[in-house]
Amino acid sequence: MDPHRISEEDTNCLRSFLRLPENVDLPEATLANQETRLLSESCRRMKQAFQRVMQKVSLLQVGSWWKFQATMGASWSDSPKKSKPEKAPFAHLIIDSHNIPSGTGKVNLTCWHHDKGWANVLNMTFSDGRLIANHDGFYYLYANVYFRHHETSGNLTGQTLQLMVYVTKTDAKRRNSVVLMKGGSTKNWSGESEFHFFSVNVSGFFKLKSGEMVSLQVSYPSLLDHSPEGTYFGAFKIRDID
């Protein structure tokens, strides 16, 4: 007989006890049950050995499952530390009153503080008065420009002033610019008031790609208020580009 092949008796034995309900205890099975009566002593020993093996397999499976859960739990808890996302890009610039340019038309406003007082830049680049995006995404851009004039600074009586603000995006590679936002008003200030004020605020969501620059242009920059709460400019990233 081939020692590597199971005997017919053993085969019948396996078929018999594998068909029995799981809650039947073989030694106590009733003799009225035909299949139980067919189980020999060797068959009962085989069934008991089979049950012990299955119990060990079940324990090993449970142990492996909990080990897997513990490992995955550790890796999940560690993953935020390993792949912690960098802080979202943002910038807030305030007016630099010592370098305000002159002019009356569309003048590039490059006089900003980026690391003084309330000003701060993170994960963006500030260069030559421009904000440069380092990461593609949708950004919220905002600007507030406060025009202010006192009678001691000169006489504006009878002059018509077009006080304007432009937020411009420039592609560094193509060197082309597009106006994203603008705001303003035509003012005719009389000589009857000691102070003259006008504030322009513009804001909106725009898509910026890495390397694109955002800058401000204004008319009559000499009339800009010098306070950081009056004239400022900024951006912060809202989400990635799909």
Coordinates of N, CA and C in Angstrom, one line a residue:
M1 N 0.9 -1.2 0.0 CA 0.0 0.0 0.0 C 0.9 1.2 0.0
D2 N 0.5 2.2 -0.8 CA 1.2 3.4 -0.8 C 1.1 4.2 0.5
P3 N 2.2 4.4 1.2 CA 2.1 5.1 2.5 C 1.7 6.5 2.4
H4 N 1.7 7.1 1.2 CA 1.4 8.5 1.1 C -0.1 8.7 0.7
R5 N -0.8 7.6 0.6 CA -2.2 7.6 0.2 C -3.1 7.2 1.4
I6 N -4.2 7.9 1.7 CA -5.1 7.6 2.8 C -5.9 6.4 2.4
S7 N -6.1 5.5 3.5 CA -6.9 4.3 3.2 C -8.3 4.6 3.0
E8 N -9.0 3.6 2.4 CA -10.5 3.8 2.2 C -11.2 3.9 3.5
E9 N -10.8 3.1 4.5 CA -11.4 3.2 5.8 C -11.3 4.6 6.4
D10 N -10.1 5.1 6.3 CA -9.9 6.5 6.9 C -10.7 7.5 6.1
T11 N -10.8 7.3 4.8 CA -11.6 8.2 4.0 C -13.1 8.2 4.4
N12 N -13.6 7.0 4.6 CA -15.0 6.9 5.1 C -15.2 7.5 6.4
C13 N -14.1 7.3 7.3 CA -14.2 7.9 8.6 C -14.3 9.4 8.6
L14 N -13.4 10.0 7.7 CA -13.5 11.5 7.6 C -14.8 12.0 7.1
R15 N -15.3 11.3 6.1 CA -16.6 11.6 5.5 C -17.7 11.6 6.6
S16 N -17.6 10.6 7.5 CA -18.6 10.3 8.5 C -18.7 11.5 9.5
F17 N -17.5 11.8 10.1 CA -17.6 12.7 11.2 C -17.6 14.2 10.7
L18 N -17.2 14.4 9.5 CA -17.3 15.8 8.9 C -18.7 16.1 8.6
R19 N -19.6 15.1 8.4 CA -21.0 15.4 8.2 C -21.8 15.5 9.4
L20 N -21.2 15.2 10.6 CA -21.9 15.3 11.9 C -22.1 16.8 12.3
P21 N -23.1 17.1 13.0 CA -23.3 18.5 13.5 C -22.1 18.9 14.3
E22 N -21.7 20.1 14.4 CA -20.5 20.5 15.1 C -20.7 20.4 16.6
N23 N -22.0 20.4 17.1 CA -22.2 20.3 18.5 C -22.4 18.9 19.0
V24 N -22.1 17.9 18.2 CA -22.3 16.5 18.6 C -21.0 16.0 19.2
D25 N -21.0 15.6 20.4 CA -19.8 15.0 21.0 C -19.8 13.5 20.7
L26 N -18.8 13.1 19.9 CA -18.8 11.8 19.3 C -18.9 10.7 20.4
P27 N -18.2 10.7 21.5 CA -18.4 9.5 22.4 C -19.8 9.4 23.0
E28 N -20.5 10.5 23.0 CA -21.9 10.5 23.6 C -22.9 10.4 22.5
A29 N -22.5 10.3 21.3 CA -23.5 10.3 20.2 C -24.4 9.0 20.3
T30 N -25.6 9.2 20.0 CA -26.6 8.1 20.2 C -26.3 7.0 19.2
L31 N -26.5 5.7 19.6 CA -26.3 4.6 18.8 C -27.3 4.5 17.7
A32 N -28.4 5.2 17.9 CA -29.4 5.1 16.9 C -29.0 5.9 15.6
N33 N -28.0 6.7 15.8 CA -27.5 7.5 14.6 C -26.6 6.5 13.8
Q34 N -27.0 6.3 12.5 CA -26.3 5.4 11.7 C -24.9 5.7 11.5
E35 N -24.6 7.0 11.2 CA -23.2 7.3 11.0 C -22.3 7.2 12.2
T36 N -22.9 7.5 13.4 CA -22.2 7.4 14.6 C -21.8 6.0 14.9
R37 N -22.7 5.0 14.6 CA -22.5 3.6 14.8 C -21.4 3.1 13.9
L38 N -21.2 3.8 12.8 CA -20.1 3.3 11.8 C -18.7 3.8 12.3
L39 N -18.7 4.7 13.2 CA -17.4 5.2 13.6 C -16.6 4.2 14.5
S40 N -15.5 3.8 14.1 CA -14.7 2.9 14.9 C -13.9 3.6 15.9
E41 N -13.2 2.9 16.8 CA -12.4 3.5 17.8 C -11.3 4.4 17.2
S42 N -10.6 3.9 16.1 CA -9.6 4.6 15.4 C -10.2 5.9 14.8
C43 N -11.4 5.8 14.3 CA -12.1 6.9 13.7 C -12.4 8.0 14.7
R44 N -12.8 7.6 15.9 CA -13.0 8.5 17.0 C -11.7 9.2 17.4
R45 N -10.6 8.5 17.4 CA -9.4 9.1 17.7 C -9.0 10.1 16.7
M46 N -9.2 9.8 15.4 CA -8.9 10.6 14.3 C -9.7 11.9 14.4
K47 N -11.0 11.8 14.8 CA -11.9 13.0 14.9 C -11.4 13.9 16.0
Q48 N -11.0 13.3 17.2 CA -10.5 14.1 18.3 C -9.2 14.8 17.9
A49 N -8.3 14.1 17.2 CA -7.1 14.7 16.7 C -7.4 15.9 15.8
F50 N -8.3 15.6 14.9 CA -8.7 16.6 13.9 C -9.2 17.9 14.6
Q51 N -10.1 17.7 15.7 CA -10.6 18.8 16.4 C -9.5 19.6 17.1
R52 N -8.5 18.9 17.7 CA -7.4 19.6 18.4 C -6.6 20.4 17.4
V53 N -6.4 19.9 16.2 CA -5.7 20.7 15.2 C -6.5 21.9 14.8
M54 N -7.8 21.8 14.6 CA -8.6 22.9 14.2 C -8.7 24.0 15.3
Q55 N -8.6 23.5 16.5 CA -8.6 24.5 17.6 C -7.3 25.3 17.6
K56 N -6.2 24.6 17.3 CA -4.9 25.3 17.3 C -4.9 26.3 16.1
V57 N -5.4 25.9 15.0 CA -5.5 26.7 13.8 C -6.3 28.0 14.1
S58 N -7.5 27.8 14.8 CA -8.3 28.9 15.1 C -7.6 29.9 16.0
L59 N -6.9 29.3 17.0 CA -6.1 30.2 17.9 C -5.0 31.0 17.2
L60 N -4.4 30.3 16.3 CA -3.3 31.0 15.5 C -3.9 32.1 14.6
Q61 N -5.1 31.8 14.1 CA -5.7 32.8 13.2 C -6.1 34.1 14.1
V62 N -6.7 33.8 15.3 CA -7.1 34.9 16.1 C -5.8 35.7 16.5
G63 N -4.8 35.0 16.9 CA -3.5 35.7 17.3 C -3.0 36.5 16.1
S64 N -3.0 35.9 14.9 CA -2.5 36.7 13.8 C -3.3 37.9 13.5
W65 N -4.6 37.8 13.7 CA -5.5 38.9 13.4 C -5.2 40.1 14.4
W66 N -5.1 39.7 15.7 CA -4.8 40.8 16.6 C -3.4 41.4 16.4
K67 N -2.5 40.6 16.0 CA -1.2 41.1 15.7 C -1.2 42.1 14.6
F68 N -2.0 41.7 13.5 CA -2.2 42.5 12.4 C -2.8 43.8 12.8
Q69 N -3.9 43.7 13.6 CA -4.6 45.0 14.0 C -3.6 45.9 14.8
A70 N -2.8 45.3 15.7 CA -1.9 46.1 16.5 C -0.9 46.8 15.6
T71 N -0.4 46.0 14.6 CA 0.6 46.6 13.7 C 0.0 47.7 12.9
M72 N -1.2 47.5 12.3 CA -1.9 48.5 11.5 C -2.2 49.7 12.4
G73 N -2.6 49.5 13.6 CA -2.9 50.6 14.5 C -1.7 51.5 14.7
A74 N -0.6 50.8 14.9 CA 0.7 51.6 15.1 C 1.0 52.4 13.9
S75 N 0.9 51.7 12.7 CA 1.3 52.4 11.5 C 0.3 53.5 11.2
W76 N -1.0 53.4 11.5 CA -1.9 54.5 11.3 C -1.6 55.6 12.2
S77 N -1.3 55.3 13.5 CA -1.0 56.4 14.4 C 0.3 57.1 14.0
D78 N 1.2 56.4 13.4 CA 2.5 57.0 13.1 C 2.4 57.7 11.8
S79 N 1.5 57.4 10.9 CA 1.4 57.9 9.5 C 1.3 59.4 9.5
P80 N 0.5 60.1 10.4 CA 0.4 61.5 10.4 C 1.8 62.2 10.7
K81 N 2.6 61.5 11.5 CA 3.9 62.1 11.9 C 4.8 62.0 10.7
K82 N 4.7 60.8 9.9 CA 5.7 60.7 8.8 C 5.3 61.5 7.6
S83 N 4.0 61.6 7.4 CA 3.5 62.3 6.2 C 2.7 63.6 6.6
K84 N 3.2 64.2 7.6 CA 2.5 65.5 8.1 C 2.5 66.5 7.0
P85 N 1.3 67.0 6.5 CA 1.3 67.9 5.5 C 1.9 69.3 5.9
E86 N 2.6 69.9 5.0 CA 3.2 71.2 5.3 C 2.1 72.2 5.4
K87 N 2.4 73.3 6.1 CA 1.4 74.4 6.4 C 1.0 75.0 5.1
A88 N -0.3 75.4 5.0 CA -0.8 76.0 3.8 C -0.1 77.3 3.5
P89 N 0.2 77.6 2.2 CA 0.8 78.8 1.9 C -0.1 80.0 2.2
F90 N 0.5 81.1 2.7 CA -0.2 82.3 3.0 C 0.8 83.5 3.0
A91 N 0.2 84.7 2.9 CA 1.0 85.9 3.0 C 0.2 87.1 3.3
H92 N 0.7 87.9 4.2 CA 0.0 89.2 4.5 C 1.1 90.3 4.5
L93 N 0.9 91.3 3.6 CA 1.9 92.3 3.4 C 1.3 93.6 3.9
I94 N 2.1 94.5 4.5 CA 1.7 95.8 4.9 C 2.5 96.9 4.2
I95 N 2.0 98.1 4.1 CA 2.6 99.1 3.4 C 3.9 99.6 4.0
D96 N 4.9 99.8 3.2 CA 6.2 100.4 3.6 C 6.2 101.8 3.2
S97 N 5.9 102.7 4.2 CA 5.7 104.1 3.9 C 6.9 104.9 3.5
H98 N 8.1 104.2 3.7 CA 9.3 104.9 3.3 C 9.7 104.8 1.9
N99 N 9.0 103.9 1.1 CA 9.4 103.7 -0.3 C 8.3 103.8 -1.2
I100 N 7.3 104.6 -0.9 CA 6.1 104.8 -1.8 C 6.5 105.6 -3.0
P101 N 6.2 105.0 -4.2 CA 6.6 105.7 -5.5 C 5.7 106.9 -5.7
S102 N 6.1 107.6 -6.7 CA 5.3 108.8 -7.2 C 4.5 108.4 -8.4
G103 N 3.7 109.3 -8.9 CA 2.9 109.1 -10.1 C 1.4 109.3 -9.9
T104 N 0.7 109.3 -11.0 CA -0.8 109.5 -10.9 C -1.5 108.4 -11.6
G105 N -0.9 107.8 -12.6 CA -1.6 106.8 -13.3 C -1.5 105.4 -12.7
K106 N -1.3 104.4 -13.5 CA -1.2 103.0 -13.0 C 0.2 102.7 -12.6
V107 N 0.5 102.8 -11.3 CA 1.8 102.7 -10.8 C 2.0 101.3 -10.0
N108 N 3.1 100.6 -10.3 CA 3.4 99.4 -9.6 C 3.7 99.7 -8.1
L109 N 3.0 99.1 -7.3 CA 3.2 99.3 -5.8 C 4.0 98.1 -5.3
T110 N 5.3 98.4 -5.1 CA 6.3 97.4 -4.7 C 6.8 97.7 -3.2
C111 N 6.2 98.7 -2.6 CA 6.7 99.0 -1.2 C 5.9 98.3 -0.2
W112 N 6.3 97.1 0.1 CA 5.6 96.3 1.1 C 6.6 95.7 2.2
H113 N 6.1 95.6 3.4 CA 6.9 94.9 4.4 C 6.3 93.5 4.4
H114 N 7.2 92.5 4.4 CA 6.8 91.1 4.4 C 7.2 90.3 5.7
D115 N 8.0 91.0 6.5 CA 8.4 90.3 7.8 C 8.5 91.3 8.9
K116 N 7.6 92.2 8.9 CA 7.6 93.3 10.0 C 6.2 93.5 10.5
G117 N 6.1 93.7 11.8 CA 4.7 93.9 12.3 C 3.8 92.8 12.1
W118 N 2.7 93.0 11.4 CA 1.7 92.0 11.1 C 2.0 91.2 9.9
A119 N 3.0 91.7 9.1 CA 3.4 91.1 7.9 C 4.1 89.7 8.1
N120 N 3.7 88.8 7.2 CA 4.3 87.4 7.3 C 4.1 86.7 6.0
V121 N 5.0 85.9 5.6 CA 5.0 85.1 4.4 C 5.4 83.6 4.8
L122 N 4.6 82.7 4.4 CA 4.9 81.3 4.6 C 4.6 80.4 3.4
N123 N 5.5 79.7 2.9 CA 5.4 78.8 1.8 C 5.0 79.5 0.5
M124 N 5.3 80.8 0.5 CA 5.2 81.6 -0.7 C 6.5 82.4 -0.8
T125 N 6.8 83.1 -1.9 CA 8.0 83.9 -2.0 C 7.7 85.3 -2.2
F126 N 8.3 86.2 -1.5 CA 8.2 87.6 -1.7 C 9.4 88.2 -2.4
S127 N 9.2 88.8 -3.6 CA 10.4 89.3 -4.3 C 10.0 90.6 -5.1
D128 N 10.7 91.6 -4.9 CA 10.5 92.9 -5.6 C 9.0 93.3 -5.6
G129 N 8.5 93.2 -4.4 CA 7.1 93.7 -4.2 C 6.0 92.8 -4.7
R130 N 6.4 91.6 -5.1 CA 5.4 90.6 -5.7 C 5.4 89.4 -4.8
L131 N 4.2 88.8 -4.8 CA 4.0 87.5 -4.2 C 4.1 86.4 -5.2
I132 N 4.9 85.4 -5.0 CA 5.1 84.3 -6.0 C 4.6 83.0 -5.4
A133 N 3.7 82.3 -6.1 CA 3.2 81.0 -5.6 C 4.2 80.0 -5.8
N134 N 4.5 79.2 -4.7 CA 5.4 78.1 -4.8 C 4.7 76.7 -5.0
H135 N 3.3 76.7 -4.9 CA 2.5 75.5 -5.0 C 1.3 75.8 -5.8
D136 N 1.0 74.9 -6.7 CA -0.3 75.1 -7.5 C -1.5 75.0 -6.5
G137 N -2.5 75.8 -6.9 CA -3.7 75.7 -6.0 C -4.7 76.8 -6.3
F138 N -5.8 76.8 -5.6 CA -6.8 77.9 -5.6 C -6.5 78.8 -4.4
Y139 N -6.3 80.0 -4.6 CA -5.9 81.0 -3.6 C -7.0 82.1 -3.4
Y140 N -7.1 82.5 -2.2 CA -8.0 83.7 -1.9 C -7.1 84.9 -1.8
L141 N -7.3 85.8 -2.7 CA -6.5 87.0 -2.8 C -7.3 88.2 -2.3
Y142 N -6.6 89.1 -1.6 CA -7.3 90.3 -1.0 C -6.4 91.5 -1.0
A143 N -7.0 92.6 -1.1 CA -6.2 93.8 -1.0 C -7.1 95.0 -0.4
N144 N -6.6 95.8 0.4 CA -7.3 96.9 0.9 C -6.3 98.1 0.8
V145 N -6.8 99.1 0.0 CA -6.0 100.3 -0.2 C -6.8 101.5 0.3
Y146 N -6.1 102.3 1.1 CA -6.8 103.4 1.8 C -6.1 104.7 1.3
F147 N -6.9 105.5 0.6 CA -6.4 106.8 0.2 C -6.8 107.9 1.2
R148 N -5.8 108.7 1.5 CA -6.1 109.7 2.5 C -5.3 111.0 2.2
H149 N -6.0 112.2 2.4 CA -5.3 113.4 2.1 C -5.7 114.5 3.1
H150 N -4.7 115.2 3.5 CA -4.9 116.3 4.5 C -4.7 117.6 3.8
E151 N -5.4 118.7 4.1 CA -5.3 119.9 3.4 C -3.9 120.5 3.5
T152 N -3.2 120.2 4.5 CA -1.8 120.7 4.7 C -0.9 120.1 3.7
S153 N -1.3 119.0 3.1 CA -0.4 118.3 2.1 C -0.5 118.9 0.7
G154 N -1.4 119.8 0.5 CA -1.6 120.5 -0.8 C -3.0 120.7 -1.1
N155 N -3.2 121.4 -2.1 CA -4.6 121.8 -2.5 C -5.1 120.9 -3.7
L156 N -6.1 120.2 -3.4 CA -6.7 119.3 -4.4 C -8.1 119.9 -4.9
T157 N -8.4 121.1 -4.5 CA -9.7 121.6 -4.9 C -9.8 121.8 -6.4
G158 N -10.9 121.2 -6.9 CA -11.1 121.3 -8.4 C -10.5 120.2 -9.2
Q159 N -9.7 119.4 -8.5 CA -9.1 118.3 -9.3 C -10.0 117.0 -9.2
T160 N -10.0 116.4 -10.4 CA -10.8 115.1 -10.4 C -9.8 114.0 -10.3
L161 N -10.0 113.1 -9.3 CA -9.0 112.1 -9.1 C -9.7 110.7 -9.3
Q162 N -9.1 109.9 -10.2 CA -9.6 108.6 -10.4 C -8.7 107.6 -9.5
L163 N -9.2 107.3 -8.4 CA -8.5 106.5 -7.4 C -8.8 105.0 -7.7
M164 N -7.8 104.3 -8.1 CA -8.0 102.9 -8.6 C -7.0 101.9 -8.0
V165 N -7.4 100.7 -7.9 CA -6.6 99.6 -7.4 C -6.7 98.4 -8.4
Y166 N -5.6 97.8 -8.8 CA -5.6 96.7 -9.7 C -4.7 95.5 -9.0
V167 N -5.3 94.3 -9.1 CA -4.5 93.1 -8.6 C -4.2 92.4 -9.9
T168 N -2.9 92.1 -10.1 CA -2.5 91.6 -11.4 C -1.7 90.3 -11.2
K169 N -1.9 89.3 -12.1 CA -1.2 88.1 -12.1 C -0.3 88.0 -13.3
T170 N 1.0 87.7 -13.1 CA 2.0 87.6 -14.1 C 2.6 86.2 -14.2
D171 N 2.7 85.7 -15.4 CA 3.3 84.4 -15.7 C 4.8 84.7 -15.9
A172 N 5.7 84.2 -15.0 CA 7.1 84.5 -15.1 C 7.7 84.0 -16.3
K173 N 7.2 82.8 -16.9 CA 7.8 82.2 -18.1 C 7.4 83.0 -19.3
R174 N 6.1 83.3 -19.4 CA 5.6 84.0 -20.6 C 5.7 85.5 -20.5
R175 N 5.9 86.0 -19.3 CA 6.0 87.4 -19.1 C 4.7 88.2 -19.5
N176 N 3.6 87.5 -19.5 CA 2.3 88.2 -19.8 C 1.5 88.4 -18.5
S177 N 0.8 89.5 -18.4 CA 0.0 89.8 -17.2 C -1.4 89.9 -17.5
V178 N -2.2 89.6 -16.5 CA -3.7 89.8 -16.6 C -4.2 90.4 -15.3
V179 N -5.1 91.3 -15.4 CA -5.8 91.9 -14.3 C -6.8 91.0 -13.7
L180 N -6.6 90.6 -12.5 CA -7.6 89.7 -11.8 C -8.7 90.4 -11.2
M181 N -8.4 91.6 -10.6 CA -9.5 92.4 -9.9 C -9.1 93.9 -10.0
K182 N -10.1 94.7 -9.9 CA -9.9 96.1 -9.9 C -11.1 96.8 -9.1
G183 N -10.8 97.9 -8.5 CA -11.8 98.7 -7.8 C -11.4 100.1 -7.7
G184 N -12.3 101.0 -7.5 CA -12.0 102.4 -7.3 C -13.2 103.3 -7.5
S185 N -12.9 104.6 -7.6 CA -13.9 105.6 -7.8 C -13.3 106.9 -8.3
T186 N -14.1 107.7 -8.9 CA -13.7 109.0 -9.3 C -14.1 110.0 -8.3
K187 N -13.1 110.8 -7.7 CA -13.3 111.7 -6.6 C -13.0 113.1 -7.0
N188 N -13.8 114.0 -6.6 CA -13.6 115.5 -6.7 C -13.7 116.1 -5.4
W189 N -12.5 116.2 -4.7 CA -12.5 116.7 -3.3 C -12.5 118.2 -3.3
S190 N -13.4 118.7 -2.5 CA -13.4 120.2 -2.4 C -12.5 120.7 -1.3
G191 N -12.3 121.9 -1.2 CA -11.4 122.5 -0.2 C -12.2 122.8 1.1
E192 N -13.4 122.4 1.2 CA -14.2 122.6 2.4 C -13.9 121.7 3.5
S193 N -13.3 120.5 3.2 CA -13.1 119.5 4.2 C -11.6 119.5 4.6
E194 N -11.3 119.3 5.9 CA -9.9 119.2 6.3 C -9.3 117.9 5.9
F195 N -10.1 116.8 6.0 CA -9.6 115.4 5.7 C -10.4 114.9 4.5
H196 N -9.7 114.1 3.7 CA -10.4 113.4 2.6 C -10.0 111.9 2.7
F197 N -11.0 111.0 2.6 CA -10.7 109.6 2.8 C -11.4 108.8 1.7
F198 N -10.8 107.7 1.3 CA -11.5 106.8 0.3 C -10.8 105.4 0.4
S199 N -11.5 104.4 0.7 CA -11.0 103.0 0.8 C -11.5 102.1 -0.3
V200 N -10.6 101.3 -0.8 CA -11.0 100.3 -1.8 C -10.6 98.9 -1.3
N201 N -11.5 98.0 -1.4 CA -11.2 96.7 -1.0 C -11.7 95.7 -2.1
V202 N -10.8 94.8 -2.5 CA -11.1 93.8 -3.5 C -10.6 92.5 -3.0
S203 N -11.3 91.4 -3.4 CA -10.9 90.1 -3.0 C -11.6 89.0 -3.9
G204 N -11.0 87.8 -4.0 CA -11.6 86.8 -4.8 C -10.8 85.5 -4.8
F205 N -11.4 84.4 -5.3 CA -10.7 83.2 -5.5 C -10.1 83.0 -6.9
F206 N -8.8 82.6 -6.9 CA -8.2 82.5 -8.2 C -7.2 81.3 -8.2
K207 N -7.0 80.7 -9.4 CA -6.1 79.6 -9.6 C -4.7 80.2 -9.9
L208 N -3.7 79.7 -9.1 CA -2.4 80.1 -9.3 C -1.5 78.9 -9.5
K209 N -0.6 78.9 -10.4 CA 0.4 77.9 -10.6 C 1.7 78.3 -10.1
S210 N 2.5 77.3 -9.7 CA 3.8 77.6 -9.2 C 4.6 78.5 -10.1
G211 N 5.2 79.5 -9.5 CA 5.9 80.5 -10.3 C 5.2 81.7 -10.8
E212 N 3.8 81.7 -10.7 CA 3.1 82.9 -11.1 C 3.1 83.9 -10.0
M213 N 3.1 85.2 -10.4 CA 3.3 86.3 -9.5 C 2.1 87.1 -9.4
V214 N 1.8 87.6 -8.2 CA 0.7 88.5 -7.9 C 1.2 89.8 -7.4
S215 N 0.7 90.9 -8.0 CA 1.2 92.3 -7.6 C 0.0 93.2 -7.6
L216 N 0.3 94.4 -7.0 CA -0.7 95.5 -6.9 C -0.2 96.7 -7.7
Q217 N -1.2 97.4 -8.4 CA -1.0 98.6 -9.0 C -2.1 99.6 -8.5
V218 N -1.7 100.9 -8.3 CA -2.6 101.9 -7.8 C -2.4 103.2 -8.6
S219 N -3.4 104.0 -8.5 CA -3.2 105.4 -9.0 C -2.9 106.3 -7.8
Y220 N -2.2 107.4 -8.0 CA -1.9 108.4 -6.9 C -1.4 107.7 -5.7
P221 N -0.3 107.0 -5.8 CA 0.2 106.3 -4.6 C 0.7 107.2 -3.5
S222 N 0.9 108.5 -3.8 CA 1.3 109.4 -2.8 C 0.2 109.7 -1.8
L223 N -1.0 109.4 -2.2 CA -2.2 109.6 -1.3 C -2.5 108.4 -0.4
L224 N -1.7 107.3 -0.5 CA -1.9 106.1 0.3 C -1.7 106.4 1.8
D225 N -2.6 105.8 2.6 CA -2.5 105.9 4.1 C -1.3 105.0 4.5
H226 N -0.5 105.4 5.4 CA 0.7 104.7 5.8 C 0.5 103.6 6.9
S227 N -0.7 103.5 7.4 CA -0.9 102.6 8.5 C -1.1 101.2 8.0
P228 N -0.6 100.2 8.8 CA -0.8 98.8 8.4 C -2.2 98.3 8.3
E229 N -3.1 98.9 9.1 CA -4.5 98.5 9.0 C -5.2 99.2 7.9
G230 N -4.6 100.1 7.2 CA -5.3 100.8 6.1 C -4.9 100.3 4.8
T231 N -3.6 100.0 4.5 CA -3.2 99.5 3.2 C -2.4 98.2 3.4
Y232 N -3.0 97.1 2.9 CA -2.4 95.8 3.0 C -2.8 95.0 1.8
F233 N -2.1 93.8 1.7 CA -2.3 93.0 0.6 C -1.9 91.5 1.0
G234 N -2.7 90.5 0.5 CA -2.3 89.2 0.9 C -3.0 88.1 0.1
A235 N -2.6 86.8 0.5 CA -3.2 85.7 -0.2 C -3.0 84.5 0.7
F236 N -3.9 83.5 0.6 CA -3.7 82.2 1.2 C -4.4 81.1 0.4
K237 N -3.8 80.0 0.4 CA -4.2 78.8 -0.4 C -5.4 78.2 0.2
I238 N -6.5 77.9 -0.6 CA -7.7 77.3 -0.1 C -7.6 75.8 -0.3
R239 N -7.3 75.3 -1.5 CA -7.2 73.9 -1.8 C -6.3 73.6 -3.1
D240 N -6.0 72.4 -3.3 CA -5.2 72.0 -4.4 C -6.0 72.0 -5.7
I241 N -5.3 72.0 -6.8 CA -6.0 71.9 -8.1 C -6.2 70.5 -8.4
D242 N -7.5 70.1 -8.7 CA -7.8 68.7 -9.0 C -7.1 68.2 -10.2

